[in-house]
Coordinates of C-alpha atoms in Angstrom, one line a residue:
M1 CA 43.2 -32.4 4.5
A2 CA 41.5 -29.3 6.5
R3 CA 39.0 -27.6 4.5
K4 CA 39.4 -24.2 3.1
K5 CA 38.2 -21.0 5.1
I6 CA 35.3 -19.2 3.3
G7 CA 37.7 -16.1 2.9
D8 CA 40.1 -18.2 1.1
L9 CA 37.7 -20.0 -1.2
L10 CA 36.4 -16.7 -2.2
V11 CA 39.6 -15.3 -3.2
E12 CA 40.5 -18.5 -4.9
R13 CA 37.1 -18.4 -6.8
G14 CA 37.9 -14.9 -7.8
S15 CA 35.0 -13.2 -6.1
I16 CA 37.1 -11.1 -3.9
S17 CA 40.9 -9.9 -4.0
P18 CA 43.1 -10.4 -0.8
A19 CA 42.7 -6.8 -0.1
Q20 CA 39.1 -6.7 0.3
L21 CA 39.5 -10.0 2.4
E22 CA 41.6 -8.3 4.9
E23 CA 39.2 -5.3 4.9
G24 CA 36.6 -7.9 5.6
L25 CA 38.4 -9.7 8.3
R26 CA 39.3 -6.3 10.2
L27 CA 35.5 -5.4 9.9
Q28 CA 34.6 -8.9 11.3
S29 CA 37.0 -8.8 14.3
T30 CA 35.4 -5.3 15.0
T31 CA 31.8 -6.2 14.8
G32 CA 31.6 -9.8 15.7
R33 CA 29.6 -10.9 12.6
R34 CA 30.3 -13.6 10.3
L35 CA 32.6 -12.7 7.4
G36 CA 30.2 -13.7 4.7
E37 CA 27.6 -11.3 5.8
V38 CA 30.4 -8.6 6.0
L39 CA 31.4 -8.7 2.6
V40 CA 27.9 -8.8 1.4
D41 CA 27.2 -5.6 3.2
L42 CA 30.3 -4.1 1.9
G43 CA 29.2 -4.8 -1.7
Y44 CA 32.4 -6.9 -2.3
I45 CA 30.2 -10.1 -3.1
E46 CA 26.5 -11.2 -4.0
E47 CA 24.6 -13.2 -1.8
D48 CA 24.9 -15.7 -4.4
D49 CA 28.4 -16.0 -4.4
L50 CA 28.5 -16.5 -0.5
I51 CA 26.2 -19.5 -1.0
D52 CA 28.1 -21.1 -3.7
A53 CA 31.3 -20.8 -1.6
V54 CA 29.6 -22.0 1.6
S55 CA 27.9 -25.0 -0.2
E56 CA 31.1 -25.9 -1.9
R57 CA 33.3 -25.9 1.4
L58 CA 30.5 -27.7 3.5
G59 CA 29.5 -30.1 0.9
V60 CA 25.8 -28.6 1.5
P61 CA 23.5 -28.4 -1.3
K62 CA 22.1 -25.1 -2.3
L63 CA 18.6 -24.6 -3.4
S64 CA 16.0 -22.0 -4.2
V65 CA 13.3 -22.0 -1.5
E66 CA 11.0 -19.5 -3.5
S67 CA 10.2 -22.5 -5.8
L68 CA 9.3 -24.9 -3.3
V69 CA 5.8 -26.0 -2.2
I70 CA 6.2 -27.2 1.3
D71 CA 4.0 -29.5 3.1
P72 CA 2.1 -27.9 5.9
A73 CA 2.7 -30.9 8.4
V74 CA 6.3 -30.4 7.6
I75 CA 6.2 -26.8 8.6
Q76 CA 4.6 -27.8 12.0
R77 CA 7.7 -29.8 13.1
V78 CA 9.4 -26.6 13.5
N79 CA 8.3 -23.8 15.9
V80 CA 7.9 -20.5 14.2
E81 CA 10.0 -18.9 16.9
I82 CA 13.0 -20.8 16.2
A83 CA 12.5 -20.3 12.3
R84 CA 12.6 -16.8 12.6
R85 CA 15.4 -16.6 15.2
F86 CA 17.7 -18.6 13.1
T87 CA 16.5 -17.7 9.7
L88 CA 15.5 -21.3 8.7
I89 CA 12.6 -23.2 7.6
P90 CA 11.9 -27.3 7.2
I91 CA 11.3 -28.3 3.6
I92 CA 11.1 -32.1 3.8
A93 CA 10.5 -34.7 6.3
L94 CA 11.3 -38.4 5.8
G95 CA 11.2 -40.7 8.6
N96 CA 13.2 -39.3 11.4
T97 CA 15.2 -36.9 9.3
I98 CA 14.0 -33.3 8.6
T99 CA 15.8 -31.4 5.8
V100 CA 15.9 -27.9 6.6
A101 CA 17.0 -24.7 4.4
M102 CA 19.2 -22.4 6.5
A103 CA 20.7 -19.0 5.7
D104 CA 23.6 -19.9 7.9
P105 CA 24.3 -23.9 8.0
L106 CA 27.2 -23.2 10.2
N107 CA 25.1 -22.2 12.8
I108 CA 25.6 -25.3 15.4
L109 CA 23.5 -23.9 18.0
A110 CA 20.5 -23.9 15.7
I111 CA 20.9 -27.3 14.6
D112 CA 21.3 -28.4 18.3
E113 CA 18.2 -26.3 19.1
L114 CA 16.1 -28.2 16.1
R115 CA 17.4 -31.6 17.3
Y116 CA 16.2 -30.9 20.7
H117 CA 12.8 -29.7 20.0
T118 CA 12.1 -32.0 17.1
G119 CA 13.8 -35.3 18.3
A120 CA 15.0 -35.7 14.6
E121 CA 17.8 -35.8 12.8
I122 CA 18.5 -32.4 10.8
K123 CA 20.0 -32.4 7.4
R124 CA 21.2 -29.1 6.2
T125 CA 20.7 -26.9 3.0
I126 CA 21.5 -23.6 2.2
G127 CA 19.2 -21.0 0.9
K128 CA 19.0 -17.1 0.3
A129 CA 18.1 -15.3 3.7
S130 CA 15.4 -13.2 1.8
E131 CA 13.7 -16.1 0.2
I132 CA 13.6 -18.1 3.7
K133 CA 12.2 -15.1 5.3
A134 CA 9.4 -14.8 2.7
A135 CA 8.6 -18.5 3.2
I136 CA 8.2 -18.1 6.8
D137 CA 5.9 -15.4 6.3
K138 CA 4.1 -17.5 3.7
Y139 CA 3.9 -21.0 5.5
Y140 CA 3.5 -19.8 9.0
S141 CA 0.5 -17.8 10.1
V142 CA 0.3 -14.5 12.1
A143 CA -1.3 -16.7 14.8
D144 CA 1.7 -19.0 14.9
S145 CA 4.0 -15.9 15.5
I146 CA 1.9 -14.0 17.9
Q147 CA 1.5 -17.3 19.8
G148 CA 5.0 -17.6 20.0
M149 CA 5.6 -14.2 21.2
V150 CA 2.8 -14.4 23.8
G151 CA 4.6 -17.3 25.5
K152 CA 7.9 -15.5 25.3
A153 CA 6.4 -12.6 26.8
Q154 CA 4.9 -14.5 29.8
A155 CA 8.1 -16.5 30.2
T156 CA 9.9 -13.1 30.8
D157 CA 7.3 -11.3 32.6
T158 CA 7.0 -8.6 30.0
V159 CA 3.4 -8.3 30.2
T160 CA 3.1 -6.1 33.3
T161 CA 1.0 -3.0 34.1
A162 CA 4.3 -1.0 33.9
V163 CA 5.3 -1.9 30.5
E164 CA 4.7 1.7 29.3
T165 CA 7.9 2.7 31.2
S166 CA 10.1 0.1 29.4
I167 CA 9.0 -1.0 26.0
S168 CA 10.0 2.4 24.6
S169 CA 13.5 1.5 24.9
D170 CA 13.6 -2.4 24.7
N171 CA 13.6 -3.2 21.0
S172 CA 13.8 -6.7 21.6
S173 CA 10.9 -7.1 23.9
P174 CA 8.0 -9.5 22.8
I175 CA 5.5 -6.2 22.7
V176 CA 8.0 -4.4 20.3
E177 CA 8.3 -7.7 18.1
M178 CA 4.6 -8.1 18.0
V179 CA 4.0 -4.4 16.7
N180 CA 6.9 -5.0 14.3
L181 CA 5.4 -8.2 13.2
I182 CA 2.0 -6.7 12.6
I183 CA 3.1 -3.7 10.5
S184 CA 5.7 -5.9 8.4
R185 CA 2.7 -8.4 7.7
A186 CA 0.4 -5.5 6.7
V187 CA 3.2 -4.1 4.5
S188 CA 3.8 -7.2 3.0
Q189 CA 0.4 -8.0 1.9
R190 CA 0.0 -4.5 0.7
A191 CA -2.6 -3.3 3.2
S192 CA -3.5 0.3 3.5
D193 CA -4.7 0.5 6.8
I194 CA -4.3 -1.6 10.1
H195 CA -7.3 -1.5 12.7
L196 CA -6.8 -2.7 16.2
E197 CA -10.2 -2.8 17.7
P198 CA -11.1 -3.5 21.3
D199 CA -14.1 -5.7 22.1
E200 CA -15.5 -6.7 25.5
N201 CA -13.7 -9.8 25.7
Q202 CA -11.2 -9.7 22.9
M203 CA -8.9 -7.6 20.9
R204 CA -9.4 -7.8 16.9
I205 CA -6.8 -7.0 14.6
R206 CA -8.0 -6.2 11.0
Y207 CA -5.9 -5.4 7.7
R208 CA -7.8 -3.4 4.6
V209 CA -6.2 -5.0 1.8
H210 CA -7.3 -3.9 -1.6
S211 CA -10.3 -1.8 -0.2
I212 CA -11.3 -5.1 1.7
M213 CA -11.4 -5.5 5.4
R214 CA -9.5 -8.8 6.3
E215 CA -9.4 -10.0 10.0
E216 CA -6.0 -11.1 11.2
A217 CA -4.9 -13.2 14.2
A218 CA -4.6 -11.3 17.3
P219 CA -2.9 -11.4 20.7
P220 CA -5.4 -12.0 23.9
K221 CA -7.3 -9.2 25.5
S222 CA -4.7 -8.8 28.3
M223 CA -2.1 -7.4 26.4
Q224 CA -4.2 -4.8 24.6
S225 CA -3.1 -1.9 26.8
E226 CA 0.3 -2.8 26.4
L227 CA 0.2 -3.3 22.8
I228 CA -1.6 0.1 22.1
S229 CA 1.0 1.9 24.3
R230 CA 4.0 0.9 22.3
I231 CA 2.2 2.1 19.3
K232 CA 1.4 5.6 20.8
I233 CA 5.2 5.6 22.4
A234 CA 6.5 5.1 19.0
A235 CA 4.4 7.9 17.4
D236 CA 5.1 10.4 20.1
L237 CA 1.6 10.5 21.6
D238 CA 0.5 11.0 25.2
V239 CA 0.3 7.5 26.7
S240 CA -1.4 8.6 29.8
E241 CA -4.4 10.3 27.8
K242 CA -7.1 7.7 26.7
R243 CA -10.1 10.2 27.0
I244 CA -9.7 12.2 23.5
P245 CA -8.5 11.1 20.0
Q246 CA -4.8 11.7 19.1
D247 CA -3.1 11.8 16.1
G248 CA 0.7 11.1 15.3
R249 CA 3.2 9.6 12.8
M250 CA 6.1 7.1 13.0
A251 CA 8.2 5.7 10.4
M252 CA 9.7 1.8 9.9
V253 CA 11.8 0.4 7.4
V254 CA 10.5 -2.9 6.1
D255 CA 12.5 -5.2 3.8
G256 CA 14.7 -2.3 2.9
N257 CA 11.9 0.1 1.9
P258 CA 10.8 3.1 4.1
V259 CA 7.2 3.2 5.2
D260 CA 5.6 6.1 6.9
L261 CA 2.9 5.4 9.2
R262 CA 0.2 7.6 10.4
I263 CA -1.6 6.8 13.7
S264 CA -5.0 7.8 14.7
T265 CA -6.6 6.8 18.3
L266 CA -10.3 7.0 19.1
P267 CA -11.4 6.3 22.6
T268 CA -14.2 3.4 22.8
I269 CA -16.1 1.9 25.7
H270 CA -13.7 -1.0 25.6
G271 CA -10.6 0.9 25.1
E272 CA -8.6 3.1 22.5
K273 CA -9.3 1.9 18.9
V274 CA -6.1 2.5 16.9
V275 CA -5.8 3.0 13.1
I276 CA -2.3 2.8 11.3
R277 CA -2.4 4.3 7.6
L278 CA 0.4 2.9 5.9
L279 CA 2.1 5.2 3.4
D280 CA 4.7 3.2 1.1
R281 CA 7.0 5.8 -0.5
R282 CA 7.3 3.4 -3.4
N283 CA 4.0 4.9 -4.4
L284 CA 5.4 8.3 -5.0
L285 CA 7.5 6.7 -7.9
M286 CA 4.2 5.6 -9.7
S287 CA 3.5 6.9 -13.0
F288 CA 0.4 7.5 -14.4
G289 CA 0.5 4.2 -16.4
D290 CA 1.3 2.5 -13.2
L291 CA -1.8 4.0 -11.9
G292 CA -3.9 2.7 -14.8
F293 CA -4.3 5.6 -17.0
A294 CA -4.6 4.7 -20.8
P295 CA -2.3 6.5 -23.2
L296 CA -5.0 8.8 -24.4
L297 CA -5.9 9.7 -20.9
D298 CA -2.4 10.1 -19.8
A299 CA -1.8 12.9 -22.9
D300 CA -5.3 14.5 -22.0
W301 CA -4.2 14.6 -18.3
R302 CA -0.9 16.1 -19.1
R303 CA -2.1 18.7 -21.3
L304 CA -4.4 19.8 -18.8
I305 CA -2.0 19.7 -15.7
G306 CA 0.5 21.7 -17.9
K307 CA -1.7 24.6 -18.2
P308 CA -0.5 27.7 -16.2
E309 CA -4.0 28.3 -14.5
G310 CA -7.4 26.8 -13.6
L311 CA -9.0 24.7 -11.1
I312 CA -8.3 20.9 -11.4
L313 CA -10.6 18.5 -9.2
I314 CA -10.1 14.8 -8.6
S315 CA -13.3 13.1 -7.3
G316 CA -14.0 9.8 -5.5
P317 CA -15.1 8.2 -2.5
T318 CA -12.5 7.6 0.5
S319 CA -9.8 5.1 -0.3
S320 CA -10.4 5.4 -3.8
G321 CA -6.8 6.5 -4.5
K322 CA -7.2 10.5 -4.9
T323 CA -4.2 11.1 -2.9
T324 CA -1.9 8.8 -4.6
T325 CA -3.0 10.6 -8.4
L326 CA -2.8 14.1 -6.6
Y327 CA 0.9 13.3 -5.6
A328 CA 1.9 11.5 -8.9
T329 CA 0.3 14.9 -10.6
L330 CA 2.6 17.1 -8.4
Q331 CA 5.5 14.9 -9.2
A332 CA 4.9 15.2 -12.9
I333 CA 4.8 18.8 -12.7
N334 CA 7.5 19.4 -10.1
S335 CA 10.6 21.5 -11.0
V336 CA 13.0 24.0 -9.8
E337 CA 11.2 26.5 -12.0
R338 CA 7.8 26.3 -10.5
N339 CA 6.9 27.3 -7.0
I340 CA 4.5 24.6 -5.6
V341 CA 2.7 24.8 -2.2
T342 CA 0.2 22.3 -0.7
V343 CA -2.1 22.9 2.1
E344 CA -3.0 19.2 3.5
D345 CA -4.6 17.7 6.4
P346 CA -2.6 15.9 7.3
V347 CA 0.5 15.8 5.0
E348 CA 1.0 12.0 4.1
Y349 CA 4.2 12.4 2.0
S350 CA 7.2 14.6 1.9
L351 CA 7.9 16.0 -1.3
P352 CA 11.3 17.5 -2.4
L353 CA 11.1 21.2 -4.0
I354 CA 7.3 21.5 -2.8
N355 CA 6.3 23.5 0.4
Q356 CA 4.0 21.5 2.3
V357 CA 1.6 22.9 5.0
Q358 CA 0.1 21.0 7.6
I359 CA -3.4 21.9 9.0
N360 CA -3.7 22.6 12.5
E361 CA -7.2 23.9 13.5
K362 CA -6.7 23.8 17.2
A363 CA -4.1 26.6 16.4
G364 CA -6.4 28.2 14.1
L365 CA -4.5 27.2 11.1
T366 CA -7.4 26.3 8.7
F367 CA -7.8 25.6 5.2
P368 CA -9.0 29.2 4.1
M369 CA -6.4 30.9 6.4
A370 CA -3.4 28.7 5.0
L371 CA -4.7 29.7 1.5
R372 CA -4.9 33.5 2.0
A373 CA -1.4 33.1 3.3
M374 CA 0.0 30.9 0.5
L375 CA -1.4 33.5 -1.9
R376 CA 0.9 36.2 -0.5
Q377 CA 4.0 33.6 -1.2
N378 CA 4.0 34.0 -4.8
P379 CA 3.1 30.3 -5.8
D380 CA 2.7 28.8 -9.2
T381 CA 0.9 25.8 -8.3
I382 CA -1.6 25.2 -5.4
M383 CA -2.8 21.9 -4.0
I384 CA -5.3 21.7 -1.7
G385 CA -6.0 18.3 0.1
E386 CA -10.1 18.5 0.0
I387 CA -12.6 21.1 -0.9
R388 CA -14.9 20.5 2.3
D389 CA -16.5 23.8 2.9
P390 CA -17.7 27.0 1.2
E391 CA -15.0 29.3 2.3
T392 CA -12.2 26.7 0.8
A393 CA -14.2 26.5 -2.3
R394 CA -14.5 30.1 -2.6
M395 CA -10.6 30.4 -2.0
A396 CA -9.9 27.8 -4.6
V397 CA -11.8 29.5 -7.2
R398 CA -10.1 32.9 -6.3
S399 CA -6.7 31.4 -6.6
A400 CA -7.5 29.8 -10.3
L401 CA -9.1 33.3 -11.4
T402 CA -5.9 35.0 -10.3
G403 CA -3.3 33.1 -12.5
H404 CA -2.6 30.0 -10.2
L405 CA -3.0 26.1 -11.1
V406 CA -5.0 24.9 -8.4
L407 CA -5.5 20.9 -7.7
S408 CA -7.7 19.5 -5.2
T409 CA -10.1 16.6 -4.3
V410 CA -14.1 16.4 -3.8
H411 CA -16.4 13.7 -2.6
T412 CA -18.7 13.0 -5.5
N413 CA -20.0 10.0 -7.2
D414 CA -19.0 10.9 -10.9
A415 CA -17.0 13.7 -12.8
P416 CA -19.7 15.8 -14.0
S417 CA -21.5 16.0 -10.3
A418 CA -18.4 17.9 -9.1
V419 CA -19.9 21.1 -11.0
A420 CA -23.2 20.7 -8.9
R421 CA -21.0 20.1 -5.8
L422 CA -19.4 23.5 -6.1
V423 CA -22.8 25.4 -7.1
D424 CA -24.2 23.4 -3.9
M425 CA -21.5 25.3 -1.9
G426 CA -22.8 28.6 -2.9
L427 CA -20.4 29.4 -5.9
A428 CA -22.0 31.3 -8.6
P429 CA -22.4 29.1 -11.6
Y430 CA -20.2 32.1 -13.8
L431 CA -17.3 31.4 -11.0
V432 CA -17.4 27.7 -11.8
A433 CA -17.6 28.0 -15.4
T434 CA -14.6 30.4 -15.7
S435 CA -12.4 28.7 -13.0
L436 CA -12.7 25.0 -13.5
T437 CA -10.9 23.4 -16.4
G438 CA -11.3 19.6 -15.8
V439 CA -12.6 16.9 -13.2
L440 CA -11.3 13.3 -13.0
A441 CA -13.2 10.8 -11.1
Q442 CA -11.9 7.6 -9.9
R443 CA -12.2 4.2 -8.1
L444 CA -9.7 1.4 -7.5
L445 CA -10.6 -2.4 -8.4
R446 CA -8.9 -5.5 -7.6
V447 CA -7.1 -7.2 -10.8
N448 CA -7.7 -10.9 -11.5
C449 CA -4.5 -12.9 -10.3
P450 CA -2.8 -13.8 -13.5
D451 CA -1.7 -17.1 -12.4
C452 CA -5.4 -18.6 -11.6
T453 CA -7.8 -16.5 -13.8
Q454 CA -10.2 -18.5 -15.9
P455 CA -13.2 -18.0 -17.7
Y456 CA -16.6 -18.2 -16.5
E457 CA -20.1 -17.2 -16.8
P458 CA -21.6 -14.7 -14.3
A459 CA -24.9 -15.3 -12.6
T460 CA -28.3 -14.0 -14.3
S461 CA -28.7 -11.7 -11.5
V462 CA -25.2 -10.0 -11.8
L463 CA -25.8 -9.8 -15.6
E464 CA -29.1 -8.2 -15.0
Q465 CA -27.5 -5.6 -12.3
S466 CA -25.1 -4.7 -14.9
G467 CA -27.7 -4.2 -17.8
L468 CA -25.9 -7.0 -19.8
L469 CA -28.5 -9.8 -19.6
G470 CA -29.2 -10.9 -23.1
R471 CA -26.6 -8.5 -24.5
S472 CA -23.3 -10.1 -23.5
A473 CA -22.4 -12.3 -26.4
G474 CA -19.4 -9.9 -27.6
L475 CA -17.8 -10.5 -23.8
T476 CA -15.5 -13.1 -22.3
F477 CA -15.8 -12.9 -18.6
Q478 CA -12.6 -14.1 -16.4
R479 CA -11.9 -14.1 -12.7
G480 CA -9.4 -15.6 -10.4
T481 CA -10.1 -19.1 -8.7
G482 CA -7.7 -18.6 -6.1
C483 CA -4.1 -20.0 -5.7
S484 CA -1.2 -19.6 -3.4
T485 CA 0.3 -16.8 -5.3
C486 CA -2.8 -14.6 -4.4
G487 CA -3.5 -16.3 -1.1
N488 CA -6.6 -18.0 -2.5
S489 CA -8.3 -14.7 -3.0
G490 CA -8.4 -14.6 -6.7
F491 CA -7.0 -11.1 -6.9
K492 CA -3.5 -9.6 -7.1
G493 CA -2.9 -5.9 -7.0
L494 CA -5.1 -2.7 -7.6
T495 CA -5.7 -0.7 -10.8
G496 CA -7.7 2.4 -11.2
I497 CA -10.5 3.3 -13.5
Y498 CA -11.0 6.9 -14.5
E499 CA -13.6 9.1 -16.3
Y500 CA -12.4 12.3 -17.5
F501 CA -14.4 15.4 -18.1
E502 CA -12.8 18.4 -19.5
I503 CA -14.6 21.8 -19.4
T504 CA -14.9 22.8 -23.0
P505 CA -16.3 26.3 -24.3
E506 CA -19.6 24.4 -24.8
I507 CA -19.8 22.8 -21.4
S508 CA -18.8 26.1 -19.8
N509 CA -21.6 27.8 -21.3
A510 CA -24.1 25.0 -20.3
I511 CA -22.4 25.9 -16.8
L512 CA -23.5 29.5 -17.1
E513 CA -27.0 28.6 -17.8
D514 CA -26.9 26.4 -14.6
A515 CA -27.2 23.2 -16.4
S516 CA -27.9 19.9 -14.5
A517 CA -25.2 17.3 -13.9
A518 CA -27.4 14.9 -16.3
S519 CA -27.2 17.6 -19.0
L520 CA -23.6 18.0 -18.6
R521 CA -23.0 14.1 -19.2
I522 CA -25.1 14.1 -22.4
M523 CA -22.8 17.2 -23.4
G524 CA -19.7 15.3 -22.6
R525 CA -20.4 12.5 -24.4
K526 CA -20.1 14.2 -27.6
Q527 CA -16.6 15.0 -26.7
G528 CA -15.9 11.2 -25.9
Y529 CA -16.9 11.2 -22.3
Q530 CA -17.3 7.8 -20.5
T531 CA -18.7 6.9 -17.3
L532 CA -16.9 4.9 -14.8
F533 CA -18.9 1.9 -15.4
E534 CA -18.3 2.1 -19.1
V535 CA -14.5 2.2 -18.5
G536 CA -14.4 -0.4 -16.1
L537 CA -16.5 -2.6 -18.5
E538 CA -13.8 -2.2 -20.9
R539 CA -11.3 -3.8 -18.1
V540 CA -13.7 -6.7 -18.0
A541 CA -13.7 -7.2 -21.6
A542 CA -9.8 -7.4 -21.6
G543 CA -9.9 -9.9 -18.8
D544 CA -8.2 -7.6 -16.1
V545 CA -11.0 -7.5 -13.7
C546 CA -14.1 -9.5 -12.9
L547 CA -17.8 -8.2 -13.4
E548 CA -18.6 -8.9 -9.9
E549 CA -15.6 -6.5 -8.8
L550 CA -16.9 -3.9 -11.2
L551 CA -20.2 -3.8 -9.7
K552 CA -19.0 -3.4 -6.2
E553 CA -17.3 -0.1 -7.0
T554 CA -19.6 1.1 -9.7
A555 CA -23.2 0.8 -10.9
F556 CA -24.8 0.7 -14.4
A557 CA -26.7 3.7 -14.7
G558 CA -29.3 2.8 -17.0
E559 CA -28.3 4.9 -20.0
T560 CA -30.1 4.0 -23.3
D561 CA -27.9 2.3 -25.9
D562 CA -27.3 5.4 -28.0
L563 CA -25.4 6.5 -25.1
M564 CA -23.3 3.6 -24.0
A565 CA -21.5 1.0 -25.9
I566 CA -22.2 -2.2 -23.8
A567 CA -19.5 -4.4 -25.8
P568 CA -16.7 -2.2 -27.2
E569 CA -15.0 -3.0 -30.2
P570 CA -11.5 -4.4 -30.2
S571 CA -10.6 -0.9 -31.9
V572 CA -12.2 0.9 -28.6
L573 CA -10.2 -1.1 -26.3
E574 CA -7.2 -0.3 -28.1
H575 CA -7.5 3.2 -28.7
G576 CA -10.2 4.1 -25.9
R577 CA -9.6 7.2 -23.6
N578 CA -9.8 5.0 -20.6
V579 CA -8.1 1.8 -21.5

């Protein structure tokens, strides 16, 4: 008895109607794709429905690849190039039989190629394509993938000195595949930057993941110029110009999510270094709670940014998340009733309803010039990417004093120091006191992996460095030990810690009297101000982060006990400003 076709089986199961089947068959005939893929793309069935139907028709078992733990020795039986090309992965090897999870178990060509390369009998199972692709990324290293691409490039003579003329149009070339792999792996690892660094005898690729640089496998030195040229072409940069720095942008879709890429090149003695900043648009949807704001801080910040005028600053070092907080703030106040204008260098995300200006110093468009022009555009809110010079600082203060809400960033170690920074730029204390309404200082900390977090006791030197030696009886320390979920790093994800410093009338009067940052800190404590270290210590007490991670980003300032609660009570952890 002939087996039923997939389409008929789906109709019989009630997954689709006969009319939907006809539509799918019509599109299949014009596109040449498999019927199941067409029906899924049309939204007529879910991927699970297709898997169930294929499993029933072929008598092939279905499984969840995501729940499997695969022996590395089994993985090595199948080349990564075959695994990616056919969307399959080996899961079990018994004797001369290899069981393979496939997205398309009807692909006879894939089975024949597996038999040829492994010399084994192939047993099929069916799984979700998305789970199989994720498993390939998990079990095969970048080195495996790059090695396969290098071999493919050498076999097809793709690596030539004239590759610049062809790779821009050939999306199937090994160089293009390699660039896509490097970027997609960085996105999957939640990297913020990719560094392609030429050395004398090698090319190095490093990802910045959770603020830490991590080296990845890299192609041979001979492919350096082709790889960099491909990136420059995609970013619309001048491929022939290698003597001066260049900046550009490009965009990709990785696993269905749009990712903006900011490209920067820098000539070095061994070739051009390229840094790719990854700007995941999903970050635009993050709420203040997602960023790590405590409920009370969330309320305080929303009250501050809801004011019609004043200067609000966000402080922190590079890669501390200031831009993300700025954009989240703009999203929170964005509406059709408000005219918001930004001046940035560069514009990182494109926001609806917001007029964004890109600085172009070569053309003479500087921060002060842009601000002067913006003030004639009747803005309600102005966002300045960074206050980096006295003229920009004066324009920001002038804007705040003339009825505008001004948001910007500065580089200082803590929130009270932002006041001193503005005075150091030449602003009179009375201008700072009357324009500045609040400062938010922040840092990013790596979060303990929830799957492998265990209690531990920090080293004596660590307790001494944190001021907790002999005073940690009220704290339970935890850290991740490393597992497959977190890539054996012990960390999974990032969270922000924040110190909020509001300019009250009392603090404003102190600024008028040219008070020091230390004096402002003491006054702030009477209003509930906490240092970054104290806020982070509360996250340590809650088990979210380890003490060593906190010390990497902040430092115990050595305040006396009456100014700092070393081990917060449970009520503080529950209701405190920054938890």
